[in-house]
PDB file of C-alpha atoms in Angstrom:
ATOM      1  CA  MET A 559     -24.340  15.170  -9.779  1.00  0.00           C
ATOM      2  CA  LYS A 560     -23.260  12.695 -12.449  1.00  0.00           C
ATOM      3  CA  ALA A 561     -22.311   9.214 -11.204  1.00  0.00           C
ATOM      4  CA  ALA A 562     -18.635   8.325 -11.219  1.00  0.00           C
ATOM      5  CA  LEU A 563     -17.341   6.313 -14.154  1.00  0.00           C
ATOM      6  CA  HIS A 564     -16.762   2.761 -12.857  1.00  0.00           C
ATOM      7  CA  VAL A 565     -13.506   1.382 -14.253  1.00  0.00           C
ATOM      8  CA  ALA A 566     -12.005  -2.099 -13.837  1.00  0.00           C
ATOM      9  CA  VAL A 567      -8.210  -1.895 -13.627  1.00  0.00           C
ATOM     10  CA  GLY A 568      -5.674  -4.721 -13.736  1.00  0.00           C
ATOM     11  CA  VAL A 569      -2.213  -4.822 -12.159  1.00  0.00           C
ATOM     12  CA  ILE A 570      -0.431  -7.494 -14.180  1.00  0.00           C
ATOM     13  CA  LYS A 571       2.938  -8.925 -13.139  1.00  0.00           C
ATOM     14  CA  ASN A 572       5.234 -11.195 -15.122  1.00  0.00           C
ATOM     15  CA  ALA A 573       7.620 -13.872 -13.854  1.00  0.00           C
ATOM     16  CA  LEU A 574      10.315 -11.219 -13.273  1.00  0.00           C
ATOM     17  CA  GLY A 575       8.044  -9.212 -10.966  1.00  0.00           C
ATOM     18  CA  GLU A 576       7.620  -6.439 -13.540  1.00  0.00           C
ATOM     19  CA  VAL A 577       4.282  -4.643 -13.909  1.00  0.00           C
ATOM     20  CA  LEU A 578       2.613  -3.915 -17.239  1.00  0.00           C
ATOM     21  CA  ILE A 579       1.668  -0.322 -18.038  1.00  0.00           C
ATOM     22  CA  SER A 580       0.273   1.151 -21.251  1.00  0.00           C
ATOM     23  CA  LEU A 581       0.222   4.630 -22.780  1.00  0.00           C
ATOM     24  CA  ARG A 582      -3.119   6.391 -23.202  1.00  0.00           C
ATOM     25  CA  PRO A 583      -3.838   7.833 -26.665  1.00  0.00           C
ATOM     26  CA  PRO A 584      -3.407  11.623 -26.926  1.00  0.00           C
ATOM     27  CA  THR A 585      -7.068  12.117 -27.910  1.00  0.00           C
ATOM     28  CA  VAL A 586      -8.669  10.623 -24.773  1.00  0.00           C
ATOM     29  CA  HIS A 587      -9.186  11.896 -21.213  1.00  0.00           C
ATOM     30  CA  GLN A 588      -5.760  12.107 -19.478  1.00  0.00           C
ATOM     31  CA  GLY A 589      -4.129  11.344 -22.819  1.00  0.00           C
ATOM     32  CA  ASP A 590      -0.377  10.805 -23.299  1.00  0.00           C
ATOM     33  CA  LEU A 591      -0.052   9.486 -19.739  1.00  0.00           C
ATOM     34  CA  TRP A 592       0.807   5.960 -18.649  1.00  0.00           C
ATOM     35  CA  GLU A 593      -1.818   3.842 -16.935  1.00  0.00           C
ATOM     36  CA  PHE A 594      -2.575   0.416 -15.544  1.00  0.00           C
ATOM     37  CA  PRO A 595      -4.745  -1.235 -18.235  1.00  0.00           C
ATOM     38  CA  GLY A 596      -8.480  -1.711 -17.954  1.00  0.00           C
ATOM     39  CA  GLY A 597     -11.703  -0.014 -18.919  1.00  0.00           C
ATOM     40  CA  LYS A 598     -15.293   0.871 -18.180  1.00  0.00           C
ATOM     41  CA  VAL A 599     -17.585  -1.607 -16.460  1.00  0.00           C
ATOM     42  CA  GLU A 600     -20.553  -1.876 -18.815  1.00  0.00           C
ATOM     43  CA  ALA A 601     -24.186  -2.167 -17.699  1.00  0.00           C
ATOM     44  CA  GLY A 602     -24.977  -5.713 -16.594  1.00  0.00           C
ATOM     45  CA  GLU A 603     -21.313  -6.660 -16.120  1.00  0.00           C
ATOM     46  CA  THR A 604     -19.562  -7.582 -12.896  1.00  0.00           C
ATOM     47  CA  VAL A 605     -16.166  -6.006 -12.266  1.00  0.00           C
ATOM     48  CA  GLN A 606     -14.480  -9.363 -12.873  1.00  0.00           C
ATOM     49  CA  GLN A 607     -16.274  -9.775 -16.203  1.00  0.00           C
ATOM     50  CA  ALA A 608     -15.277  -6.266 -17.289  1.00  0.00           C
ATOM     51  CA  LEU A 609     -11.682  -6.889 -16.231  1.00  0.00           C
ATOM     52  CA  LYS A 610     -11.438 -10.087 -18.259  1.00  0.00           C
ATOM     53  CA  ARG A 611     -13.077  -8.503 -21.299  1.00  0.00           C
ATOM     54  CA  GLU A 612     -11.003  -5.310 -21.253  1.00  0.00           C
ATOM     55  CA  LEU A 613      -7.658  -7.045 -20.749  1.00  0.00           C
ATOM     56  CA  TYR A 614      -8.401  -9.459 -23.581  1.00  0.00           C
ATOM     57  CA  GLU A 615      -9.490  -6.641 -25.896  1.00  0.00           C
ATOM     58  CA  GLU A 616      -6.516  -4.421 -25.009  1.00  0.00           C
ATOM     59  CA  LEU A 617      -3.728  -6.944 -24.444  1.00  0.00           C
ATOM     60  CA  ALA A 618      -4.864 -10.365 -25.777  1.00  0.00           C
ATOM     61  CA  ILE A 619      -4.451 -12.041 -22.399  1.00  0.00           C
ATOM     62  CA  GLN A 620      -6.905 -14.313 -20.612  1.00  0.00           C
ATOM     63  CA  VAL A 621      -7.311 -13.558 -16.902  1.00  0.00           C
ATOM     64  CA  GLU A 622      -7.444 -16.828 -14.975  1.00  0.00           C
ATOM     65  CA  ALA A 623      -7.368 -15.564 -11.373  1.00  0.00           C
ATOM     66  CA  ALA A 624      -7.571 -12.093  -9.829  1.00  0.00           C
ATOM     67  CA  SER A 625      -7.894 -10.589  -6.342  1.00  0.00           C
ATOM     68  CA  PRO A 626      -8.800  -7.071  -5.135  1.00  0.00           C
ATOM     69  CA  LEU A 627      -5.958  -4.589  -4.578  1.00  0.00           C
ATOM     70  CA  ILE A 628      -7.440  -1.129  -3.915  1.00  0.00           C
ATOM     71  CA  ASN A 629     -10.520   0.935  -4.735  1.00  0.00           C
ATOM     72  CA  ILE A 630     -10.017   4.585  -5.642  1.00  0.00           C
ATOM     73  CA  HIS A 631     -12.514   7.442  -5.928  1.00  0.00           C
ATOM     74  CA  HIS A 632     -11.128  10.501  -7.690  1.00  0.00           C
ATOM     75  CA  ASP A 633     -12.674  13.734  -8.924  1.00  0.00           C
ATOM     76  CA  TYR A 634     -11.053  15.429 -11.899  1.00  0.00           C
ATOM     77  CA  THR A 635     -12.392  18.844 -12.915  1.00  0.00           C
ATOM     78  CA  ASP A 636     -14.299  17.232 -15.795  1.00  0.00           C
ATOM     79  CA  LEU A 637     -14.868  13.656 -14.643  1.00  0.00           C
ATOM     80  CA  SER A 638     -15.286  11.536 -11.524  1.00  0.00           C
ATOM     81  CA  VAL A 639     -13.909   7.995 -11.578  1.00  0.00           C
ATOM     82  CA  ASN A 640     -14.161   4.915  -9.388  1.00  0.00           C
ATOM     83  CA  LEU A 641     -11.155   2.705 -10.100  1.00  0.00           C
ATOM     84  CA  ASP A 642     -11.761  -0.903  -9.043  1.00  0.00           C
ATOM     85  CA  VAL A 643      -8.191  -2.210  -9.025  1.00  0.00           C
ATOM     86  CA  TRP A 644      -7.372  -5.931  -9.049  1.00  0.00           C
ATOM     87  CA  ARG A 645      -4.186  -7.975  -8.929  1.00  0.00           C
ATOM     88  CA  ILE A 646      -4.017 -10.356 -11.865  1.00  0.00           C
ATOM     89  CA  ASP A 647      -2.711 -13.423 -10.078  1.00  0.00           C
ATOM     90  CA  THR A 648      -2.523 -15.700 -13.133  1.00  0.00           C
ATOM     91  CA  PHE A 649      -3.122 -15.164 -16.843  1.00  0.00           C
ATOM     92  CA  SER A 650      -2.411 -16.854 -20.157  1.00  0.00           C
ATOM     93  CA  GLY A 651      -1.307 -15.401 -23.450  1.00  0.00           C
ATOM     94  CA  GLU A 652       1.453 -12.980 -24.403  1.00  0.00           C
ATOM     95  CA  ALA A 653       0.544  -9.374 -23.691  1.00  0.00           C
ATOM     96  CA  HIS A 654       0.800  -6.895 -26.536  1.00  0.00           C
ATOM     97  CA  GLY A 655      -0.985  -3.667 -27.442  1.00  0.00           C
ATOM     98  CA  ARG A 656      -3.856  -4.933 -29.608  1.00  0.00           C
ATOM     99  CA  GLU A 657      -5.113  -1.372 -30.130  1.00  0.00           C
ATOM    100  CA  GLY A 658      -1.698  -0.070 -31.175  1.00  0.00           C
ATOM    101  CA  GLN A 659      -0.933   1.362 -27.747  1.00  0.00           C
ATOM    102  CA  PRO A 660       2.661   1.225 -26.466  1.00  0.00           C
ATOM    103  CA  ILE A 661       3.150  -1.043 -23.438  1.00  0.00           C
ATOM    104  CA  GLN A 662       6.064  -1.538 -21.064  1.00  0.00           C
ATOM    105  CA  TRP A 663       7.010  -3.991 -18.332  1.00  0.00           C
ATOM    106  CA  VAL A 664       8.384  -1.981 -15.404  1.00  0.00           C
ATOM    107  CA  LEU A 665       9.819  -2.951 -12.024  1.00  0.00           C
ATOM    108  CA  PRO A 666       7.515  -1.663  -9.240  1.00  0.00           C
ATOM    109  CA  ASP A 667      10.082   0.753  -7.781  1.00  0.00           C
ATOM    110  CA  LYS A 668      10.590   2.292 -11.239  1.00  0.00           C
ATOM    111  CA  LEU A 669       6.899   3.168 -11.686  1.00  0.00           C
ATOM    112  CA  THR A 670       7.509   6.551 -10.044  1.00  0.00           C
ATOM    113  CA  ASP A 671       9.655   7.487 -13.072  1.00  0.00           C
ATOM    114  CA  PHE A 672       6.569   7.534 -15.330  1.00  0.00           C
ATOM    115  CA  ALA A 673       3.818  10.165 -15.656  1.00  0.00           C
ATOM    116  CA  PHE A 674       0.419   8.746 -14.614  1.00  0.00           C
ATOM    117  CA  PRO A 675      -3.041  10.317 -14.217  1.00  0.00           C
ATOM    118  CA  GLU A 676      -3.547  11.602 -10.677  1.00  0.00           C
ATOM    119  CA  ALA A 677      -6.087   8.864  -9.883  1.00  0.00           C
ATOM    120  CA  ASN A 678      -3.501   6.174 -10.682  1.00  0.00           C
ATOM    121  CA  LYS A 679      -0.905   7.380  -8.169  1.00  0.00           C
ATOM    122  CA  PRO A 680      -2.238   5.482  -5.108  1.00  0.00           C
ATOM    123  CA  ILE A 681      -2.119   2.324  -7.243  1.00  0.00           C
ATOM    124  CA  ILE A 682       1.638   2.790  -7.557  1.00  0.00           C
ATOM    125  CA  SER A 683       1.978   2.799  -3.768  1.00  0.00           C
ATOM    126  CA  ALA A 684      -0.246  -0.284  -3.477  1.00  0.00           C
ATOM    127  CA  VAL A 685       1.835  -2.101  -6.107  1.00  0.00           C
ATOM    128  CA  ARG A 686       5.135  -1.215  -4.424  1.00  0.00           C
ATOM    129  CA  LEU A 687       4.030  -2.062  -0.880  1.00  0.00           C
ATOM    130  CA  PRO A 688       4.378  -5.623   0.454  1.00  0.00           C
ATOM    131  CA  PRO A 689       1.555  -7.545   2.185  1.00  0.00           C
ATOM    132  CA  TYR A 690       3.231  -7.473   5.620  1.00  0.00           C
ATOM    133  CA  TYR A 691       4.309  -4.508   7.757  1.00  0.00           C
ATOM    134  CA  ALA A 692       6.180  -5.407  10.937  1.00  0.00           C
ATOM    135  CA  ILE A 693       6.427  -3.156  14.001  1.00  0.00           C
ATOM    136  CA  LEU A 694       9.620  -3.442  16.018  1.00  0.00           C
ATOM    137  CA  ASP A 695       8.802  -2.244  19.522  1.00  0.00           C
ATOM    138  CA  ASP A 696      11.465  -1.173  22.044  1.00  0.00           C
ATOM    139  CA  GLU A 697       9.990  -2.954  25.070  1.00  0.00           C
ATOM    140  CA  GLU A 698      13.361  -4.727  25.431  1.00  0.00           C
ATOM    141  CA  GLU A 699      16.138  -2.540  24.050  1.00  0.00           C
ATOM    142  CA  ARG A 700      18.843  -5.205  24.382  1.00  0.00           C
ATOM    143  CA  SER A 701      16.966  -7.642  22.153  1.00  0.00           C
ATOM    144  CA  LEU A 702      16.068  -5.165  19.410  1.00  0.00           C
ATOM    145  CA  LEU A 703      18.591  -6.444  16.871  1.00  0.00           C
ATOM    146  CA  THR A 704      17.757 -10.065  17.690  1.00  0.00           C
ATOM    147  CA  ARG A 705      14.065  -9.431  17.057  1.00  0.00           C
ATOM    148  CA  LEU A 706      14.849  -7.457  13.912  1.00  0.00           C
ATOM    149  CA  ASP A 707      16.850 -10.417  12.624  1.00  0.00           C
ATOM    150  CA  LYS A 708      13.868 -12.726  13.314  1.00  0.00           C
ATOM    151  CA  ILE A 709      11.573 -10.448  11.326  1.00  0.00           C
ATOM    152  CA  LEU A 710      14.003 -10.270   8.412  1.00  0.00           C
ATOM    153  CA  GLU A 711      14.457 -14.045   8.393  1.00  0.00           C
ATOM    154  CA  GLN A 712      10.704 -14.368   7.800  1.00  0.00           C
ATOM    155  CA  GLY A 713      11.043 -12.360   4.595  1.00  0.00           C
ATOM    156  CA  VAL A 714       9.318  -9.198   5.836  1.00  0.00           C
ATOM    157  CA  THR A 715      10.546  -6.221   3.813  1.00  0.00           C
ATOM    158  CA  LEU A 716       8.719  -3.299   5.453  1.00  0.00           C
ATOM    159  CA  ILE A 717       9.444  -2.574   9.117  1.00  0.00           C
ATOM    160  CA  GLN A 718       8.661   0.266  11.499  1.00  0.00           C
ATOM    161  CA  ALA A 719      11.072   0.952  14.372  1.00  0.00           C
ATOM    162  CA  ARG A 720       8.853   2.182  17.205  1.00  0.00           C
ATOM    163  CA  LEU A 721      11.557   3.263  19.644  1.00  0.00           C
ATOM    164  CA  LYS A 722       9.594   5.692  21.794  1.00  0.00           C
ATOM    165  CA  SER A 723      11.478   5.109  25.045  1.00  0.00           C
ATOM    166  CA  LEU A 724      14.982   5.354  23.560  1.00  0.00           C
ATOM    167  CA  THR A 725      17.028   8.534  23.621  1.00  0.00           C
ATOM    168  CA  SER A 726      18.019  10.088  20.300  1.00  0.00           C
ATOM    169  CA  GLN A 727      21.553   8.733  20.810  1.00  0.00           C
ATOM    170  CA  GLN A 728      20.304   5.201  21.483  1.00  0.00           C
ATOM    171  CA  ALA A 729      18.022   5.360  18.438  1.00  0.00           C
ATOM    172  CA  ALA A 730      20.916   6.562  16.271  1.00  0.00           C
ATOM    173  CA  GLU A 731      23.098   3.695  17.478  1.00  0.00           C
ATOM    174  CA  PHE A 732      20.340   1.190  16.758  1.00  0.00           C
ATOM    175  CA  PHE A 733      19.888   2.522  13.203  1.00  0.00           C
ATOM    176  CA  ALA A 734      23.638   2.401  12.559  1.00  0.00           C
ATOM    177  CA  ASN A 735      23.518  -1.347  13.285  1.00  0.00           C
ATOM    178  CA  ALA A 736      20.078  -2.091  11.849  1.00  0.00           C
ATOM    179  CA  GLN A 737      20.263  -0.394   8.446  1.00  0.00           C
ATOM    180  CA  PRO A 738      22.990  -2.694   7.019  1.00  0.00           C
ATOM    181  CA  LEU A 739      20.977  -5.750   8.146  1.00  0.00           C
ATOM    182  CA  CYS A 740      17.845  -4.426   6.420  1.00  0.00           C
ATOM    183  CA  ARG A 741      19.651  -3.437   3.232  1.00  0.00           C
ATOM    184  CA  ALA A 742      21.219  -6.882   2.967  1.00  0.00           C
ATOM    185  CA  LYS A 743      17.687  -8.346   2.932  1.00  0.00           C
ATOM    186  CA  GLY A 744      16.171  -5.688   0.663  1.00  0.00           C
ATOM    187  CA  ALA A 745      14.000  -4.358   3.504  1.00  0.00           C
ATOM    188  CA  CYS A 746      12.905  -0.800   4.295  1.00  0.00           C
ATOM    189  CA  LEU A 747      13.205   0.440   7.892  1.00  0.00           C
ATOM    190  CA  LEU A 748      10.905   3.325   8.851  1.00  0.00           C
ATOM    191  CA  ILE A 749      11.221   5.405  12.006  1.00  0.00           C
ATOM    192  CA  ASN A 750       8.271   6.234  14.252  1.00  0.00           C
ATOM    193  CA  SER A 751       7.799   9.985  14.718  1.00  0.00           C
ATOM    194  CA  GLY A 752       7.596   9.462  18.480  1.00  0.00           C
ATOM    195  CA  VAL A 753      11.351   8.853  18.505  1.00  0.00           C
ATOM    196  CA  ALA A 754      13.359  11.833  19.738  1.00  0.00           C
ATOM    197  CA  GLY A 755      15.271  13.396  16.832  1.00  0.00           C
ATOM    198  CA  PHE A 756      13.673  11.080  14.233  1.00  0.00           C
ATOM    199  CA  GLU A 757      14.228  13.687  11.497  1.00  0.00           C
ATOM    200  CA  LYS A 758      18.006  13.227  11.739  1.00  0.00           C
ATOM    201  CA  LEU A 759      18.033   9.450  11.355  1.00  0.00           C
ATOM    202  CA  THR A 760      18.817   7.913   7.974  1.00  0.00           C
ATOM    203  CA  ALA A 761      15.600   5.922   7.825  1.00  0.00           C
ATOM    204  CA  ASP A 762      13.732   4.736   4.736  1.00  0.00           C
ATOM    205  CA  GLY A 763      10.743   6.837   5.740  1.00  0.00           C
ATOM    206  CA  VAL A 764       8.709   7.957   8.714  1.00  0.00           C
ATOM    207  CA  HIS A 765       5.643   6.520  10.441  1.00  0.00           C
ATOM    208  CA  LEU A 766       3.606   9.310  12.036  1.00  0.00           C
ATOM    209  CA  THR A 767       1.830   8.866  15.337  1.00  0.00           C
ATOM    210  CA  SER A 768      -1.861   9.790  15.159  1.00  0.00           C
ATOM    211  CA  ARG A 769      -1.099  12.899  17.237  1.00  0.00           C
ATOM    212  CA  HIS A 770       1.551  14.074  14.780  1.00  0.00           C
ATOM    213  CA  LEU A 771      -0.707  13.184  11.850  1.00  0.00           C
ATOM    214  CA  MET A 772      -3.544  15.395  13.061  1.00  0.00           C
ATOM    215  CA  ALA A 773      -1.205  18.323  13.780  1.00  0.00           C
ATOM    216  CA  LEU A 774       0.108  18.502  10.201  1.00  0.00           C
ATOM    217  CA  THR A 775      -1.091  20.660   7.325  1.00  0.00           C
ATOM    218  CA  GLN A 776       1.076  19.046   4.646  1.00  0.00           C
ATOM    219  CA  LYS A 777       2.994  15.856   3.972  1.00  0.00           C
ATOM    220  CA  PRO A 778       6.397  15.909   5.712  1.00  0.00           C
ATOM    221  CA  PRO A 779       9.225  16.520   3.210  1.00  0.00           C
ATOM    222  CA  VAL A 780      11.165  13.385   4.155  1.00  0.00           C
ATOM    223  CA  LYS A 781      12.840  10.869   1.900  1.00  0.00           C
ATOM    224  CA  GLY A 782      11.122   7.518   1.474  1.00  0.00           C
ATOM    225  CA  TRP A 783       7.754   6.265   2.721  1.00  0.00           C
ATOM    226  CA  VAL A 784       5.442   8.423   4.832  1.00  0.00           C
ATOM    227  CA  ALA A 785       2.820   6.477   6.803  1.00  0.00           C
ATOM    228  CA  ALA A 786       0.576   7.068   9.810  1.00  0.00           C
ATOM    229  CA  SER A 787      -1.275   5.323  12.621  1.00  0.00           C
ATOM    230  CA  CYS A 788      -5.055   5.762  12.435  1.00  0.00           C
ATOM    231  CA  HIS A 789      -7.882   4.746  14.754  1.00  0.00           C
ATOM    232  CA  ASN A 790     -10.961   6.414  13.238  1.00  0.00           C
ATOM    233  CA  PRO A 791     -12.337   7.782   9.943  1.00  0.00           C
ATOM    234  CA  ALA A 792     -11.150  11.346  10.673  1.00  0.00           C
ATOM    235  CA  GLU A 793      -7.549  10.207  10.974  1.00  0.00           C
ATOM    236  CA  LEU A 794      -7.805   8.095   7.817  1.00  0.00           C
ATOM    237  CA  LEU A 795      -9.216  11.086   5.953  1.00  0.00           C
ATOM    238  CA  GLN A 796      -6.373  13.276   7.205  1.00  0.00           C
ATOM    239  CA  ALA A 797      -3.810  10.722   5.985  1.00  0.00           C
ATOM    240  CA  GLN A 798      -5.473  10.785   2.574  1.00  0.00           C
ATOM    241  CA  ARG A 799      -5.767  14.580   2.534  1.00  0.00           C
ATOM    242  CA  LEU A 800      -2.028  14.926   3.191  1.00  0.00           C
ATOM    243  CA  GLY A 801      -1.243  12.446   0.432  1.00  0.00           C
ATOM    244  CA  LEU A 802       0.539   9.951   2.673  1.00  0.00           C
ATOM    245  CA  ASP A 803       1.765   6.739   1.103  1.00  0.00           C
ATOM    246  CA  PHE A 804      -0.168   4.405   3.414  1.00  0.00           C
ATOM    247  CA  ALA A 805      -1.819   4.092   6.799  1.00  0.00           C
ATOM    248  CA  VAL A 806      -2.345   1.515   9.532  1.00  0.00           C
ATOM    249  CA  LEU A 807      -5.814   1.128  11.086  1.00  0.00           C
ATOM    250  CA  ALA A 808      -6.134  -0.378  14.570  1.00  0.00           C
ATOM    251  CA  PRO A 809      -7.274  -2.231  16.546  1.00  0.00           C
ATOM    252  CA  VAL A 810      -9.142  -4.547  14.206  1.00  0.00           C
ATOM    253  CA  LEU A 811      -9.497  -7.490  16.607  1.00  0.00           C
ATOM    254  CA  PRO A 812      -8.916  -7.977  20.374  1.00  0.00           C
ATOM    255  CA  THR A 813      -5.256  -8.399  21.293  1.00  0.00           C
ATOM    256  CA  LEU A 814      -3.483 -10.465  23.938  1.00  0.00           C
ATOM    257  CA  THR A 815      -2.201  -7.305  25.622  1.00  0.00           C
ATOM    258  CA  HIS A 816      -5.611  -5.553  25.557  1.00  0.00           C
ATOM    259  CA  PRO A 817      -8.234  -8.354  25.376  1.00  0.00           C
ATOM    260  CA  THR A 818     -11.094  -6.186  26.683  1.00  0.00           C
ATOM    261  CA  ALA A 819     -10.287  -3.047  24.662  1.00  0.00           C
ATOM    262  CA  ALA A 820     -12.841  -2.006  22.036  1.00  0.00           C
ATOM    263  CA  SER A 821     -11.937  -3.289  18.582  1.00  0.00           C
ATOM    264  CA  LEU A 822     -13.350  -2.476  15.142  1.00  0.00           C
ATOM    265  CA  GLY A 823     -14.076  -5.899  13.712  1.00  0.00           C
ATOM    266  CA  TRP A 824     -13.624  -6.642  10.029  1.00  0.00           C
ATOM    267  CA  GLN A 825     -16.924  -5.119   8.908  1.00  0.00           C
ATOM    268  CA  LYS A 826     -16.143  -1.710  10.369  1.00  0.00           C
ATOM    269  CA  PHE A 827     -12.594  -1.938   9.009  1.00  0.00           C
ATOM    270  CA  HIS A 828     -14.134  -2.498   5.572  1.00  0.00           C
ATOM    271  CA  GLU A 829     -16.565   0.425   5.981  1.00  0.00           C
ATOM    272  CA  TRP A 830     -13.876   2.839   7.111  1.00  0.00           C
ATOM    273  CA  VAL A 831     -11.243   1.824   4.549  1.00  0.00           C
ATOM    274  CA  GLY A 832     -13.672   1.730   1.594  1.00  0.00           C
ATOM    275  CA  PRO A 833     -13.774   5.505   0.930  1.00  0.00           C
ATOM    276  CA  ILE A 834     -10.036   5.995   1.509  1.00  0.00           C
ATOM    277  CA  ASN A 835      -7.758   6.304  -1.524  1.00  0.00           C
ATOM    278  CA  ILE A 836      -4.493   5.169   0.060  1.00  0.00           C
ATOM    279  CA  PRO A 837      -3.379   1.646   1.044  1.00  0.00           C
ATOM    280  CA  VAL A 838      -4.309   0.676   4.626  1.00  0.00           C
ATOM    281  CA  TYR A 839      -2.862  -2.144   6.735  1.00  0.00           C
ATOM    282  CA  ALA A 840      -4.909  -3.934   9.400  1.00  0.00           C
ATOM    283  CA  LEU A 841      -3.332  -3.997  12.886  1.00  0.00           C
ATOM    284  CA  GLY A 842      -4.424  -5.580  16.144  1.00  0.00           C
ATOM    285  CA  GLY A 843      -5.177  -9.236  16.791  1.00  0.00           C
ATOM    286  CA  VAL A 844      -4.314 -10.245  13.221  1.00  0.00           C
ATOM    287  CA  SER A 845      -1.945 -12.952  12.007  1.00  0.00           C
ATOM    288  CA  ARG A 846      -0.401 -14.021   8.720  1.00  0.00           C
ATOM    289  CA  GLU A 847      -3.516 -16.153   8.213  1.00  0.00           C
ATOM    290  CA  SER A 848      -5.576 -12.935   8.278  1.00  0.00           C
ATOM    291  CA  LEU A 849      -4.044 -11.674   5.026  1.00  0.00           C
ATOM    292  CA  ASP A 850      -6.761 -12.931   2.670  1.00  0.00           C
ATOM    293  CA  THR A 851      -9.475 -11.514   4.937  1.00  0.00           C
ATOM    294  CA  ALA A 852      -7.710  -8.152   5.167  1.00  0.00           C
ATOM    295  CA  ARG A 853      -7.466  -7.945   1.391  1.00  0.00           C
ATOM    296  CA  LYS A 854     -11.097  -8.928   0.851  1.00  0.00           C
ATOM    297  CA  MET A 855     -12.057  -6.173   3.293  1.00  0.00           C
ATOM    298  CA  GLY A 856     -10.133  -3.556   1.299  1.00  0.00           C
ATOM    299  CA  GLY A 857      -6.823  -3.660   3.145  1.00  0.00           C
ATOM    300  CA  GLN A 858      -3.314  -3.670   1.695  1.00  0.00           C
ATOM    301  CA  GLY A 859      -2.230  -6.357   4.144  1.00  0.00           C
ATOM    302  CA  ILE A 860      -1.561  -6.923   7.817  1.00  0.00           C
ATOM    303  CA  SER A 861       0.673  -5.268  10.383  1.00  0.00           C
ATOM    304  CA  GLY A 862       1.786  -6.516  13.768  1.00  0.00           C
ATOM    305  CA  ILE A 863       4.276  -6.446  16.612  1.00  0.00           C
ATOM    306  CA  ARG A 864       4.345 -10.101  17.692  1.00  0.00           C
ATOM    307  CA  THR A 865       2.900 -11.449  14.434  1.00  0.00           C
ATOM    308  CA  PHE A 866       6.314 -11.811  12.814  1.00  0.00           C
ATOM    309  CA  LEU A 867       8.308 -12.963  15.847  1.00  0.00           C
ATOM    310  CA  SER A 868       6.930 -16.474  16.274  1.00  0.00           C
TER     311      SER A 868
END
């Protein structure tokens, strides 16, 4: 079997938060589709060296700092690729198509309006997703809105409402009050699938329990984000197979509530997330200070219940 083509890919943002995409020539593999710029890692090159070279050759920009975003393995019928995707944190120069290729600066949420090669699609999710994913637990129903307000005040824009002990009526009442608060802050509020009648709530997506995840044969046809809780490689693979937008892997580290429970550790997190083509958040014993570690280990970011309440 022929080795996968190793490609260095750059996600470049400007001061307005727009992302640069370029159009592939019609004569090349996956031609006439938009892509995140980059190119083949040549023999003897590191990924970072290839990234700098390719982005200078294609766009006339100098990469000054970059950090890993996601690694994707994809098999087309005629080619296998390994996309090593990096955030371009800082660069100099004014980007333009040095090879005559059209380029566009696009807001992250508008990327879904463009036609990309199949292997690029998980990159779109990774670009659109924030680094933090808060879990709002219903351990104290009366303080739900107070805790939601605390989370929003910290600038978190992706939140899961895990309201497993509430009735469908109570959950509906909570969402009626919570959605305007989230929209005012530009935040998305997902509903956990353990909530009775979750399908009827006007959430910004659904977060599947691991039990629901493993019972499915296709991605739920709901509006917005579709995510899942995972605890082992089989569940991560199922989330990828269904084409979910992202997953949460737990527990990474010991937690205050379960200090003696078995945890993965960062090395196992890295090993399990490495082959998975969708963004994965680290949950369990992590803090905001864990973000850099999570990213270095292949994660999208960190998730937590108490992490964003202090």
